PDB file of C-alpha atoms in Angstrom:
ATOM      1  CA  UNK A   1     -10.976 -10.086   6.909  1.00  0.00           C
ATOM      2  CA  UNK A   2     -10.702  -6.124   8.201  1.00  0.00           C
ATOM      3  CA  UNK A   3     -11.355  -4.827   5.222  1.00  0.00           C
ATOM      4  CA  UNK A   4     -14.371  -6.375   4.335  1.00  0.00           C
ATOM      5  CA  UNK A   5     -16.231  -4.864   8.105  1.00  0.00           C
ATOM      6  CA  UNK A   6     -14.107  -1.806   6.879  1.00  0.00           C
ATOM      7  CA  UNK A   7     -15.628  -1.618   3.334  1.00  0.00           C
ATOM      8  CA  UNK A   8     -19.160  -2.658   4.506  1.00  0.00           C
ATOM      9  CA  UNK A   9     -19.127   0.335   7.068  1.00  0.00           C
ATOM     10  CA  UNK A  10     -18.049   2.721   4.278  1.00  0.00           C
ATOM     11  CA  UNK A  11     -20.958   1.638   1.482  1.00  0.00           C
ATOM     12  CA  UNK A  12     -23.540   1.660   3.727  1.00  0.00           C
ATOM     13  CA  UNK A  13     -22.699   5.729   5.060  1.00  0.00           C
ATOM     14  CA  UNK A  14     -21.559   6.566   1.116  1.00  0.00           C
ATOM     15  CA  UNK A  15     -24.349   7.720  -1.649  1.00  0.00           C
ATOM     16  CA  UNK A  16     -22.673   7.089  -5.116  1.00  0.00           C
ATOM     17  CA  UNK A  17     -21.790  10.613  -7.372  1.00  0.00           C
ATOM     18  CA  UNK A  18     -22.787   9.242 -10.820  1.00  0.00           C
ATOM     19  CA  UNK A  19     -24.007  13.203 -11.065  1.00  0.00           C
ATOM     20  CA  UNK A  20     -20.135  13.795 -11.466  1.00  0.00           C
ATOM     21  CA  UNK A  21     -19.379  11.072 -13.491  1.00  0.00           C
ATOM     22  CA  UNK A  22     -18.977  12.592 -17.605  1.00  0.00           C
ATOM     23  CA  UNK A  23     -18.980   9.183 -19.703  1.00  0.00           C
ATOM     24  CA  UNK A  24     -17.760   9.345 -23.491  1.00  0.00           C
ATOM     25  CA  UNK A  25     -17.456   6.213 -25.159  1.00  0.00           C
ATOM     26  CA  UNK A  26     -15.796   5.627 -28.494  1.00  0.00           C
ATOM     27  CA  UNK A  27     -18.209   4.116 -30.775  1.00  0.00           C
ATOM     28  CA  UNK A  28     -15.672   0.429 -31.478  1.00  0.00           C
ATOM     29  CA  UNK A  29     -16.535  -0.158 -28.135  1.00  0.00           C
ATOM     30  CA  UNK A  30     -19.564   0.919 -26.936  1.00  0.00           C
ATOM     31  CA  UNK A  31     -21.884  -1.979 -26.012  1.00  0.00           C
ATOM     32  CA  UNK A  32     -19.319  -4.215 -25.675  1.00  0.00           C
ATOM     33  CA  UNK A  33     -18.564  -6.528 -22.108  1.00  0.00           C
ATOM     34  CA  UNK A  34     -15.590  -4.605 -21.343  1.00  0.00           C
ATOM     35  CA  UNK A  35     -16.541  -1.236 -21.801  1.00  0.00           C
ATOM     36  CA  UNK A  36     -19.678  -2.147 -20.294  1.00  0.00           C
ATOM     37  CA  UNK A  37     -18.305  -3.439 -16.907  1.00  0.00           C
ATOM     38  CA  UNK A  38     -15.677  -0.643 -16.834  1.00  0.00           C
ATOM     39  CA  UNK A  39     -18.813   1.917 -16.983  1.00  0.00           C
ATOM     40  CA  UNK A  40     -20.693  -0.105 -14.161  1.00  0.00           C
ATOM     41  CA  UNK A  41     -17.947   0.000 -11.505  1.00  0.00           C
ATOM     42  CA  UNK A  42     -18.238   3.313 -11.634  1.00  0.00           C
ATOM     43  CA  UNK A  43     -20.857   3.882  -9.170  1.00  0.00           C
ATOM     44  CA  UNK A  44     -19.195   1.979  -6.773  1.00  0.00           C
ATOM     45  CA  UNK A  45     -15.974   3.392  -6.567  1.00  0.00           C
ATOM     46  CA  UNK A  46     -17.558   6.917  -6.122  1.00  0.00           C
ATOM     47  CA  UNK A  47     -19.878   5.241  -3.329  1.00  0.00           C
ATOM     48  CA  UNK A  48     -17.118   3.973  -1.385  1.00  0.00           C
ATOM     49  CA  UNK A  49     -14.964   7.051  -1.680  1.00  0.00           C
ATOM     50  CA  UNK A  50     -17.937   9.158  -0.376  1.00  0.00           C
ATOM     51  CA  UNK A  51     -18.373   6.326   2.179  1.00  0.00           C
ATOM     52  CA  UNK A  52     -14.460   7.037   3.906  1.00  0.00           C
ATOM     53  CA  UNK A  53     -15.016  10.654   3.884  1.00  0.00           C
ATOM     54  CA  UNK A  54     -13.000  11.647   0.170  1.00  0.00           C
ATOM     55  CA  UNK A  55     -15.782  12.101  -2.386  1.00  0.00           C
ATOM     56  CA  UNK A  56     -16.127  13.305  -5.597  1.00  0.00           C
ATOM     57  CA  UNK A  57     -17.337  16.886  -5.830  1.00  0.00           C
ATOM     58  CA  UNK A  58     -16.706  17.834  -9.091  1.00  0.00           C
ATOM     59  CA  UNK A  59     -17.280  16.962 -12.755  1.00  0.00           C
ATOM     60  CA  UNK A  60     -14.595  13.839 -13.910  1.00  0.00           C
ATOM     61  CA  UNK A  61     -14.098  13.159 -17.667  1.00  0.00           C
ATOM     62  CA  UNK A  62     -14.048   9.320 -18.224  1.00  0.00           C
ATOM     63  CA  UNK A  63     -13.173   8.195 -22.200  1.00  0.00           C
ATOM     64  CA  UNK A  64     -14.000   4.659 -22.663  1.00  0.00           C
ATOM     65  CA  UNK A  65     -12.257   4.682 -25.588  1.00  0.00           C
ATOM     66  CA  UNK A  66     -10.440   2.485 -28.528  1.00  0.00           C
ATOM     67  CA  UNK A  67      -7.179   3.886 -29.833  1.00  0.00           C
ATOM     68  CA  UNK A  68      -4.765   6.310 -28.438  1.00  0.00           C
ATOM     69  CA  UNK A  69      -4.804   8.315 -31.536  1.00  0.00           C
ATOM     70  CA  UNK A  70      -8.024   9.396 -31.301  1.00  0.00           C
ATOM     71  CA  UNK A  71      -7.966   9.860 -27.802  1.00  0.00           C
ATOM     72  CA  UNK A  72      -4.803  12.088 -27.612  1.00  0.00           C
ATOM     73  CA  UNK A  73      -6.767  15.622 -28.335  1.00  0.00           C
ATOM     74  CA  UNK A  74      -9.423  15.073 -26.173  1.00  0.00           C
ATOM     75  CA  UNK A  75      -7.082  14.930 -23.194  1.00  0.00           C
ATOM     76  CA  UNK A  76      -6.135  18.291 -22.502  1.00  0.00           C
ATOM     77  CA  UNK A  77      -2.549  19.818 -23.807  1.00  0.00           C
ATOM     78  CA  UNK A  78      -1.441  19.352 -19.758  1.00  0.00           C
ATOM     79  CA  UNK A  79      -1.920  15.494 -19.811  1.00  0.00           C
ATOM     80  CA  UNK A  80       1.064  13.602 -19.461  1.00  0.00           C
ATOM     81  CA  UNK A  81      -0.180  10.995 -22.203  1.00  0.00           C
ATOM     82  CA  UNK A  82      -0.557  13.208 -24.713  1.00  0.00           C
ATOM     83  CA  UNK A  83       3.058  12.910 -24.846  1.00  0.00           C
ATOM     84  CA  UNK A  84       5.149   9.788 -26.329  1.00  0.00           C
ATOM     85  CA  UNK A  85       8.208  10.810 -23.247  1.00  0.00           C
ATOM     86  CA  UNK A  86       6.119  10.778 -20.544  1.00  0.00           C
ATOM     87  CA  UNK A  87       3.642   7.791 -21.576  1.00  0.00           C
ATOM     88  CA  UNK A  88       4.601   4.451 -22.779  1.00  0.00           C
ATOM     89  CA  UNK A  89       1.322   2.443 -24.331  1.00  0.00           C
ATOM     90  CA  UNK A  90       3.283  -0.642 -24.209  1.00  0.00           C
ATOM     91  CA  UNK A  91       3.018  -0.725 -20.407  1.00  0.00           C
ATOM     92  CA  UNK A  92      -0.126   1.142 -19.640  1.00  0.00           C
ATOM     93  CA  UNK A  93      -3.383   1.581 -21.021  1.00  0.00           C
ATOM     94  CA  UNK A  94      -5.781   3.680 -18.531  1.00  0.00           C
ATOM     95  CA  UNK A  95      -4.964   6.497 -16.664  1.00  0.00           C
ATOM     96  CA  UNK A  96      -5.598   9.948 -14.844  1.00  0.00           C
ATOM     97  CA  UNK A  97      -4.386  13.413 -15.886  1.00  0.00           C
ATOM     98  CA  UNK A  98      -4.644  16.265 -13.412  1.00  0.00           C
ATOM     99  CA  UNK A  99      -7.301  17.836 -12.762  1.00  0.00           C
ATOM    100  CA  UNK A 100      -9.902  15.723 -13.891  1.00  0.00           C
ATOM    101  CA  UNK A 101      -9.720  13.224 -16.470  1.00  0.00           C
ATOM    102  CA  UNK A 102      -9.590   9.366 -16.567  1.00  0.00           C
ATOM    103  CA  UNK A 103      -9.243   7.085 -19.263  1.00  0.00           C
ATOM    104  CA  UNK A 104      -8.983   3.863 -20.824  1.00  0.00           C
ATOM    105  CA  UNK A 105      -8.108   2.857 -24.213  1.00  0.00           C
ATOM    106  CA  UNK A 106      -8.128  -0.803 -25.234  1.00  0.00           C
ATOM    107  CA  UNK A 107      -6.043  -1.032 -28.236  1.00  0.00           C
ATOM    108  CA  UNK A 108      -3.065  -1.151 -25.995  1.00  0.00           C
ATOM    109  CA  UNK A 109      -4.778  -4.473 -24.673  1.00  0.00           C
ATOM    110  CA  UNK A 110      -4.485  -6.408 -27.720  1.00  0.00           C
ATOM    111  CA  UNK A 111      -0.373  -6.304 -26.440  1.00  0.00           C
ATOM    112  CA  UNK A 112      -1.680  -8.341 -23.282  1.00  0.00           C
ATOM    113  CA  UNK A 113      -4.865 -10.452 -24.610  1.00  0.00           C
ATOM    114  CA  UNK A 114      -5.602 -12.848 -27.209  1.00  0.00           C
ATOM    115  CA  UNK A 115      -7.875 -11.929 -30.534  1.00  0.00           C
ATOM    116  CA  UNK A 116     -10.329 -14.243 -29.600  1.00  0.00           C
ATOM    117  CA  UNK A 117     -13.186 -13.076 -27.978  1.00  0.00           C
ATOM    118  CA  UNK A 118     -11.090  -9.682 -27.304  1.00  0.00           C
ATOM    119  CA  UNK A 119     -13.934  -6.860 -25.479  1.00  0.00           C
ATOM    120  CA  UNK A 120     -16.218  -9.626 -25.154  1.00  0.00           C
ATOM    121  CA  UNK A 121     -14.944 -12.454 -22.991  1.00  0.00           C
ATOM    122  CA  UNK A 122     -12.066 -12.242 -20.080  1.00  0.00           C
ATOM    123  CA  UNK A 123      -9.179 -14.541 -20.407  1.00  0.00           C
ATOM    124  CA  UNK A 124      -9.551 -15.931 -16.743  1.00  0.00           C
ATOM    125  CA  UNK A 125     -11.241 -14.420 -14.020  1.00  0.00           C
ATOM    126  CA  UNK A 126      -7.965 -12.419 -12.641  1.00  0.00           C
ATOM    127  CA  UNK A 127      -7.418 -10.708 -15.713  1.00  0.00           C
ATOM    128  CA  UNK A 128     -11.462  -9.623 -15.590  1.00  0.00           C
ATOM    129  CA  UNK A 129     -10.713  -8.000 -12.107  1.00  0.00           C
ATOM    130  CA  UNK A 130      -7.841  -6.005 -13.839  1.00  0.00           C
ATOM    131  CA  UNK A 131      -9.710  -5.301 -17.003  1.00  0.00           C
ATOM    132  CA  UNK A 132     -12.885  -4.487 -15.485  1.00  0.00           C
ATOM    133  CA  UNK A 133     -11.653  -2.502 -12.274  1.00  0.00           C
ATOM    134  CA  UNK A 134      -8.541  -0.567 -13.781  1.00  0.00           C
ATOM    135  CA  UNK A 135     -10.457   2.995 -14.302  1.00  0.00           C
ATOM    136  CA  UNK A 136     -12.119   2.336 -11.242  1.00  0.00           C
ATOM    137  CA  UNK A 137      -8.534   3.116  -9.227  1.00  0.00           C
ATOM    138  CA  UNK A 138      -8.115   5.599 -11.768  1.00  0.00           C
ATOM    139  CA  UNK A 139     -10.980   7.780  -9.998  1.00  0.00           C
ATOM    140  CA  UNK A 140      -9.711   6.892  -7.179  1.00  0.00           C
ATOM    141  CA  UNK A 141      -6.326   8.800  -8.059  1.00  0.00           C
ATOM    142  CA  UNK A 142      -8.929  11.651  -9.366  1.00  0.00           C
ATOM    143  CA  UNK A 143      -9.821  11.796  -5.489  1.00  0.00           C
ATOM    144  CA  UNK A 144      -6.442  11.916  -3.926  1.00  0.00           C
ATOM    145  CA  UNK A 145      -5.822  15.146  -6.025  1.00  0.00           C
ATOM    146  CA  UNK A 146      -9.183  16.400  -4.835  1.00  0.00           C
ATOM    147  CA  UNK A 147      -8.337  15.462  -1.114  1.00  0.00           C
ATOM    148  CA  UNK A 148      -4.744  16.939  -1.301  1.00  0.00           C
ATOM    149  CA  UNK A 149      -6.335  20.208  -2.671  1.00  0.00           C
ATOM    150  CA  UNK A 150      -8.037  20.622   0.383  1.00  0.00           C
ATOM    151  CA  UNK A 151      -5.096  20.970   2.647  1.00  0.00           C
ATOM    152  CA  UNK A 152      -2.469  22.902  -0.141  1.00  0.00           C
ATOM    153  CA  UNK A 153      -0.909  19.542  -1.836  1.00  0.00           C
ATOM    154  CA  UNK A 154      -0.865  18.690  -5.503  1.00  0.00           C
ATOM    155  CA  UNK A 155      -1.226  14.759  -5.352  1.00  0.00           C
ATOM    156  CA  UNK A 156       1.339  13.993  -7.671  1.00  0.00           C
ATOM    157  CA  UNK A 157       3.367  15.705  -6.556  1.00  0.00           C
ATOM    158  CA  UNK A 158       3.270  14.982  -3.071  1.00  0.00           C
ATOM    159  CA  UNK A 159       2.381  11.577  -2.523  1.00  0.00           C
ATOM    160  CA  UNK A 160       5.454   9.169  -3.123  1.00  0.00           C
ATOM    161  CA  UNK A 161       4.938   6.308  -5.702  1.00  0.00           C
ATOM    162  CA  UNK A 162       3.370   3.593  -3.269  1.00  0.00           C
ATOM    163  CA  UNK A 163       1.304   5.762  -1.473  1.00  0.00           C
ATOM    164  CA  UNK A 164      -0.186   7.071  -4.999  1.00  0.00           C
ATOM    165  CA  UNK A 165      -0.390   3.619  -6.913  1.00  0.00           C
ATOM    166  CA  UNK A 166      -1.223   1.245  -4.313  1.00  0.00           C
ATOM    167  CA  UNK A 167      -4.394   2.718  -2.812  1.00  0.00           C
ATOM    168  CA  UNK A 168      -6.041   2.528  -6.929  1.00  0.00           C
ATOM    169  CA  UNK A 169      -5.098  -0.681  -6.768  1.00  0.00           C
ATOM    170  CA  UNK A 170      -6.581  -1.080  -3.198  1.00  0.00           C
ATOM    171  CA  UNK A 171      -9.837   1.119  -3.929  1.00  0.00           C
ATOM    172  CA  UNK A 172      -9.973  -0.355  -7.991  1.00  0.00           C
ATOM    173  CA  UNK A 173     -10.458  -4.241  -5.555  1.00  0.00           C
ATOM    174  CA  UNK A 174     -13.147  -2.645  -3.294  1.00  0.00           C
ATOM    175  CA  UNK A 175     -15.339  -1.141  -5.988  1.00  0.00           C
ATOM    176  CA  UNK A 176     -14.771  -4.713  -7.674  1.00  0.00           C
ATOM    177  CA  UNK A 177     -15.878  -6.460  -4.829  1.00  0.00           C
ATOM    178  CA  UNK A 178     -19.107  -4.715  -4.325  1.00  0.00           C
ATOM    179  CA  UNK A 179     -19.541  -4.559  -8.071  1.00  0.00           C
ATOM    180  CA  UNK A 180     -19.412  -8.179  -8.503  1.00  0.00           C
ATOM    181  CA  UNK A 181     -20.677  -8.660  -5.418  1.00  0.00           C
ATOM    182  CA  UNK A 182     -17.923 -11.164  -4.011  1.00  0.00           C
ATOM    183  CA  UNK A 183     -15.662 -10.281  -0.714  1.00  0.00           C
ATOM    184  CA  UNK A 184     -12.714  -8.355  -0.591  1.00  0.00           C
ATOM    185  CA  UNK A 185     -11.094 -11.269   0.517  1.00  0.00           C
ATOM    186  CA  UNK A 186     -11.761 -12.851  -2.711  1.00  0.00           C
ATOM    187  CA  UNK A 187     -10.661  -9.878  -4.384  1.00  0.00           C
ATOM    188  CA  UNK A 188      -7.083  -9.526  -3.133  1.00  0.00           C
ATOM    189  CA  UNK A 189      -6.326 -12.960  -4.413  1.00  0.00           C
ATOM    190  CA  UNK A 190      -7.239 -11.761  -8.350  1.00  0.00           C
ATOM    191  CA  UNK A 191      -5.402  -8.301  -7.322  1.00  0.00           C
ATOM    192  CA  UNK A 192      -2.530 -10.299  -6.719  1.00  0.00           C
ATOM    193  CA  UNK A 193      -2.185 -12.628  -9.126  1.00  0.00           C
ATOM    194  CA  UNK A 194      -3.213 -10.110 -11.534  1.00  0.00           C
ATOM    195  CA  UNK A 195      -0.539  -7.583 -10.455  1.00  0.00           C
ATOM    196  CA  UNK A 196       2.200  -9.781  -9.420  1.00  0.00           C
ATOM    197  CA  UNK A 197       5.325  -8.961  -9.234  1.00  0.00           C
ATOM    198  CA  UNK A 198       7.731 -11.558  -7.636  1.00  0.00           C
ATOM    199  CA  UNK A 199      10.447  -9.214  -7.151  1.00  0.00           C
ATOM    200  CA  UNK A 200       8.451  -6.316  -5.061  1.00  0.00           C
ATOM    201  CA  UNK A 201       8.981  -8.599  -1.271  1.00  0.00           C
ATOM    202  CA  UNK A 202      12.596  -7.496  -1.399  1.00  0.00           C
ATOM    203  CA  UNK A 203      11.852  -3.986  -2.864  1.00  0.00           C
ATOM    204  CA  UNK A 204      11.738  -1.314   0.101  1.00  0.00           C
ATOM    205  CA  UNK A 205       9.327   1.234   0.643  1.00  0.00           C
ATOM    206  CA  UNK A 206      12.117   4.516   0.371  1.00  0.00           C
ATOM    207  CA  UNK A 207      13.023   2.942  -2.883  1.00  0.00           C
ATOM    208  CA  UNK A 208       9.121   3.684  -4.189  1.00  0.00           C
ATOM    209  CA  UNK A 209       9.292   7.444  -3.749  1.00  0.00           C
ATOM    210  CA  UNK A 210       9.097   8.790  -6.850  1.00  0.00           C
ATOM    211  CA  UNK A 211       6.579  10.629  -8.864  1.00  0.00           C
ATOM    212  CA  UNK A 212       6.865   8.498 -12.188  1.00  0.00           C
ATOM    213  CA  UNK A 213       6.727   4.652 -12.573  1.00  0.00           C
ATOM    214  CA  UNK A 214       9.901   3.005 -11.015  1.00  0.00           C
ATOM    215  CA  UNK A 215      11.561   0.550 -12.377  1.00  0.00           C
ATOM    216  CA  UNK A 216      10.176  -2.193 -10.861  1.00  0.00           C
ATOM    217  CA  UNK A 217       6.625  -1.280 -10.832  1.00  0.00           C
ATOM    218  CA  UNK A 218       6.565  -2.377  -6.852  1.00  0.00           C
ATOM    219  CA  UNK A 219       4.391   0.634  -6.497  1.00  0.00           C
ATOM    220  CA  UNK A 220       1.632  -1.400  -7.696  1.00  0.00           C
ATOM    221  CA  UNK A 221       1.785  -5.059  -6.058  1.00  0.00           C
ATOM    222  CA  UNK A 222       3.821  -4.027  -3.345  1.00  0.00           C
ATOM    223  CA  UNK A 223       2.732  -0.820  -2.783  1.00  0.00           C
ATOM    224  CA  UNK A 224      -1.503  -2.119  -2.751  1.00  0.00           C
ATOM    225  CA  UNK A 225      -0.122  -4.551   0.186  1.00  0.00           C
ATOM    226  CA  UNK A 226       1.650  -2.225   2.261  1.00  0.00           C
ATOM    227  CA  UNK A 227      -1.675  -0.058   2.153  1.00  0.00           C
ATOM    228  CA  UNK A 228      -3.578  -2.984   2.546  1.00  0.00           C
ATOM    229  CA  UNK A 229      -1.607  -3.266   5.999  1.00  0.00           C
ATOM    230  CA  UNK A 230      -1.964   0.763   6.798  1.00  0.00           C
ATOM    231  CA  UNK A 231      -5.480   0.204   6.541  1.00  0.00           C
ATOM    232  CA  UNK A 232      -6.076  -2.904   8.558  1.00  0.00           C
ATOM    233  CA  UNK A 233      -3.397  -1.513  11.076  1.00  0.00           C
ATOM    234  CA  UNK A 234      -5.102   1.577  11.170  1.00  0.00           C
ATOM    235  CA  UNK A 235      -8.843   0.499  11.056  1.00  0.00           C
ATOM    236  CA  UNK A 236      -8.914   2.816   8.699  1.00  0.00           C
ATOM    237  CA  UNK A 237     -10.103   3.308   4.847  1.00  0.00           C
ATOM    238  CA  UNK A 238      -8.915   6.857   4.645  1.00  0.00           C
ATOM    239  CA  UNK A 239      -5.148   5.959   5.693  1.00  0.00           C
ATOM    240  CA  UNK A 240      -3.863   6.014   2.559  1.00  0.00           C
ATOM    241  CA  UNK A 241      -5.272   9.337   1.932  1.00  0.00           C
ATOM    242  CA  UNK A 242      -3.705  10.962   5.167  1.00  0.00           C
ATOM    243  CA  UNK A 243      -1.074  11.236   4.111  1.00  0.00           C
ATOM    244  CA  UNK A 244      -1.955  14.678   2.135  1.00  0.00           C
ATOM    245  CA  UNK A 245      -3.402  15.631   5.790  1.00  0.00           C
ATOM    246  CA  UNK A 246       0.683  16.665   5.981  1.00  0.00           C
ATOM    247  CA  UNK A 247       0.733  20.337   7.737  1.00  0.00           C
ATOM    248  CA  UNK A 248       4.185  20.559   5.376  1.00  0.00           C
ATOM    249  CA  UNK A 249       3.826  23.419   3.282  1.00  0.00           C
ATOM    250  CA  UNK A 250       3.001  22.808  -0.602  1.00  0.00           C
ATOM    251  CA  UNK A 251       4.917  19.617  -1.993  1.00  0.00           C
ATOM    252  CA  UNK A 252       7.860  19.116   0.069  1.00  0.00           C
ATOM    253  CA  UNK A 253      11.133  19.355  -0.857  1.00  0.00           C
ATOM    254  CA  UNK A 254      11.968  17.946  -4.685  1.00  0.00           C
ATOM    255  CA  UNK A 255      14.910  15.406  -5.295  1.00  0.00           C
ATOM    256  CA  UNK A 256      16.280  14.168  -8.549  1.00  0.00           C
ATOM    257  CA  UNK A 257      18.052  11.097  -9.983  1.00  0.00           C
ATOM    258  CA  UNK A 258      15.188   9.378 -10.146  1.00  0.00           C
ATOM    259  CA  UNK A 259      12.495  12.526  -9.727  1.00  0.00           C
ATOM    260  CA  UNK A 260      10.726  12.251  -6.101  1.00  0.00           C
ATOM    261  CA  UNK A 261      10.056  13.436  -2.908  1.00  0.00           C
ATOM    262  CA  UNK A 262      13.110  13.815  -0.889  1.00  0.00           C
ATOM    263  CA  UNK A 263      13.259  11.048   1.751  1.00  0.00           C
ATOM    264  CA  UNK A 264      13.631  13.893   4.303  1.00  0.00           C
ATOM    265  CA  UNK A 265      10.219  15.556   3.367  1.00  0.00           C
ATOM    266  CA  UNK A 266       8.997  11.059   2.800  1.00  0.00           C
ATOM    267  CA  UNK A 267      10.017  10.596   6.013  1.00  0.00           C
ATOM    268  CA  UNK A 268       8.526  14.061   8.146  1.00  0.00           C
ATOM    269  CA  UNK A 269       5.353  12.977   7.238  1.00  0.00           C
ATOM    270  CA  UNK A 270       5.297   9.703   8.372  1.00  0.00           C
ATOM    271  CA  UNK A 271       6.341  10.696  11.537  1.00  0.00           C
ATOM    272  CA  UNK A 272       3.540  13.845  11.331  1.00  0.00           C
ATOM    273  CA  UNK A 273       0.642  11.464  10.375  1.00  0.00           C
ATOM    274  CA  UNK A 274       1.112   7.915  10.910  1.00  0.00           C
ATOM    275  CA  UNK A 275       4.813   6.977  13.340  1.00  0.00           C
ATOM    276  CA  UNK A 276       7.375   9.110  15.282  1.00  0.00           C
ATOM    277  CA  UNK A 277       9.387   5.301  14.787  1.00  0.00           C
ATOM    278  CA  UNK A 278       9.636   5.540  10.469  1.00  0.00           C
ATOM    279  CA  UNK A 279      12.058   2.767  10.841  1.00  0.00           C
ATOM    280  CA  UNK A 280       9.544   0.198  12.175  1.00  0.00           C
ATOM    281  CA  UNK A 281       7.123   1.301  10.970  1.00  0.00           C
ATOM    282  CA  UNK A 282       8.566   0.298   7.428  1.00  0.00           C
ATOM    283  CA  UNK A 283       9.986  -2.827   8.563  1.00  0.00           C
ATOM    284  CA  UNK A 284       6.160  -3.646   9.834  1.00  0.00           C
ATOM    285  CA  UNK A 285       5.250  -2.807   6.078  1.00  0.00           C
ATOM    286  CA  UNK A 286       8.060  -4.904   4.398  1.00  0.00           C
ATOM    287  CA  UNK A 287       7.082  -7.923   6.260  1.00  0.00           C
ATOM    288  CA  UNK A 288       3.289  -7.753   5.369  1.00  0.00           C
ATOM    289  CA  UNK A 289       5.127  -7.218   1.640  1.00  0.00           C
ATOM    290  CA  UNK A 290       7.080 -10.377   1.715  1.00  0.00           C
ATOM    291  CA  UNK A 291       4.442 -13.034   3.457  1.00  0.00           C
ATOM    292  CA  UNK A 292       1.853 -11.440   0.907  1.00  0.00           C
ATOM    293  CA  UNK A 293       4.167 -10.990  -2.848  1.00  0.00           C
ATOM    294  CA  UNK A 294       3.648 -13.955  -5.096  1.00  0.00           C
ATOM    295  CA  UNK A 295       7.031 -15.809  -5.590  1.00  0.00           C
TER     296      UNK A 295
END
């Protein structure tokens, strides 16, 4: 497959940033399998990232951590999960809060997994790519802000929901694949049975633009394939991340009902960085979507 020349290419140039990397781990889980995978990817993802030409250059909080409780006041009063509105802990346990933390918490994941051998053994070996990669893509969203800093954009605020989720899904695979040492190819499969959302083949792209969680959650499963295509269409790891390359001053124009970028702004950029033809090119996208999504 592409990716796997593409991802080969990138860890051989990239040197991993574990200098960055600021580890806390809450004491219920420290030692354990999960916590202790989670912690190992790390080095990978920041490897690769430096490999494609969007590294980590600054200090990144990552709380390996058990309850969200606990967790809350460590996360800054501007993180989004601090707050019950914005963050739902039945749907979600990891995340990233601008500008530079990451975290996991795996109470949430006693919703999800069974008592039995919970932080110590993986339920199958599709659910161990999710638990094991998840913060991984979650430094990878710590690098989009970082790369959209450099030419004006705030990240969230910019990118539209599949171009923000799918690539950690995308990069959360890669650093699993060189972590476990298995090809990408291999990977993709567990990414999307693991993420699969049956609905997301007849989900279009312009209805994944906002800057919160849609409804369907096709940002995730749909939106890792369509990047999955950008990059192997491309030849290119850093597609995704072009996007912020936009010469469109700050974070485009703002729509609400749901909360996005406008599909004017969406659609400018497209045509600035990737196709003057937005209308096949997202056709090109939704068919990679629909031979790909499980169901």
């Amino acid at each position: 497959m592409k990716i796997d020349s593409l991802l080969d290419v990138a860890w051989s140039k990239g040197k991993p940033a574990t200098q960055w990397l600021k580890i806390q781990t809450h004491e219920r889980v420290k030692g354990s399998t999960w916590a202790t995978d989670n912690e190992a990817v790390m080095p990978a993802i920041t490897q690769i990232l430096d490999g494609i030409g969007a590294p980590i250059t600054r200090e990144v909080e990552f709380f390996v951590w058990w309850d969200l409780p606990s967790l809350t006041p460590l996360l800054g009063t501007n993180c989004w999960a601090r707050y019950p509105e914005a963050f739902n802990a039945k749907s979600v346990g990891a995340g990233y809060c601008i500008p530079s933390t990451t975290f996991i918490f795996y109470e949430a994941y006693q919703q999800w997994y069974p008592k039995e051998g919970f932080l110590e053994k993986y339920p199958n070996q599709w659910d161990k790519y999710g638990i094991a990669a998840v913060a991984a893509g979650e430094v990878a969203h710590f690098a989009q802000q970082l790369y959209g800093e450099r030419f004006g954009h705030n990240a969230g605020n910019f990118y539209p929901a599949w171009l923000r989720e799918g690539p950690s899904v995308l990069f959360s695979s890669l650093a699993y694949a060189k972590y476990a040492n298995i090809p990408y190819s291999t990977v993709r499969n567990l990414a999307l049975r693991h993420q699969g959302n049956y609905s997301c083949k007849y989900i279009p792209m312009t209805d994944l633009l906002m800057f919160a969680t849609s409804p369907s959650t096709c940002e995730y499963s749909g939106g890792f394939l369509a990047v999955e295509y950008l990059v192997a269409k491309y030849g290119d790891l850093l597609a995704p991340f072009r996007y912020l390359e936009s010469k469109i001053p700050g974070n485009g124009e703002r729509c609400s009902n749901p909360d996005s970028i406008c599909r004017s702004s969406y659609e400018a950029v497209i045509r600035e960085i990737y196709s003057k033809d937005v209308d096949a090119w997202h056709a090109e996208l939704s068919a990679y979507v629909k031979k790909w999504a499980l169901g």
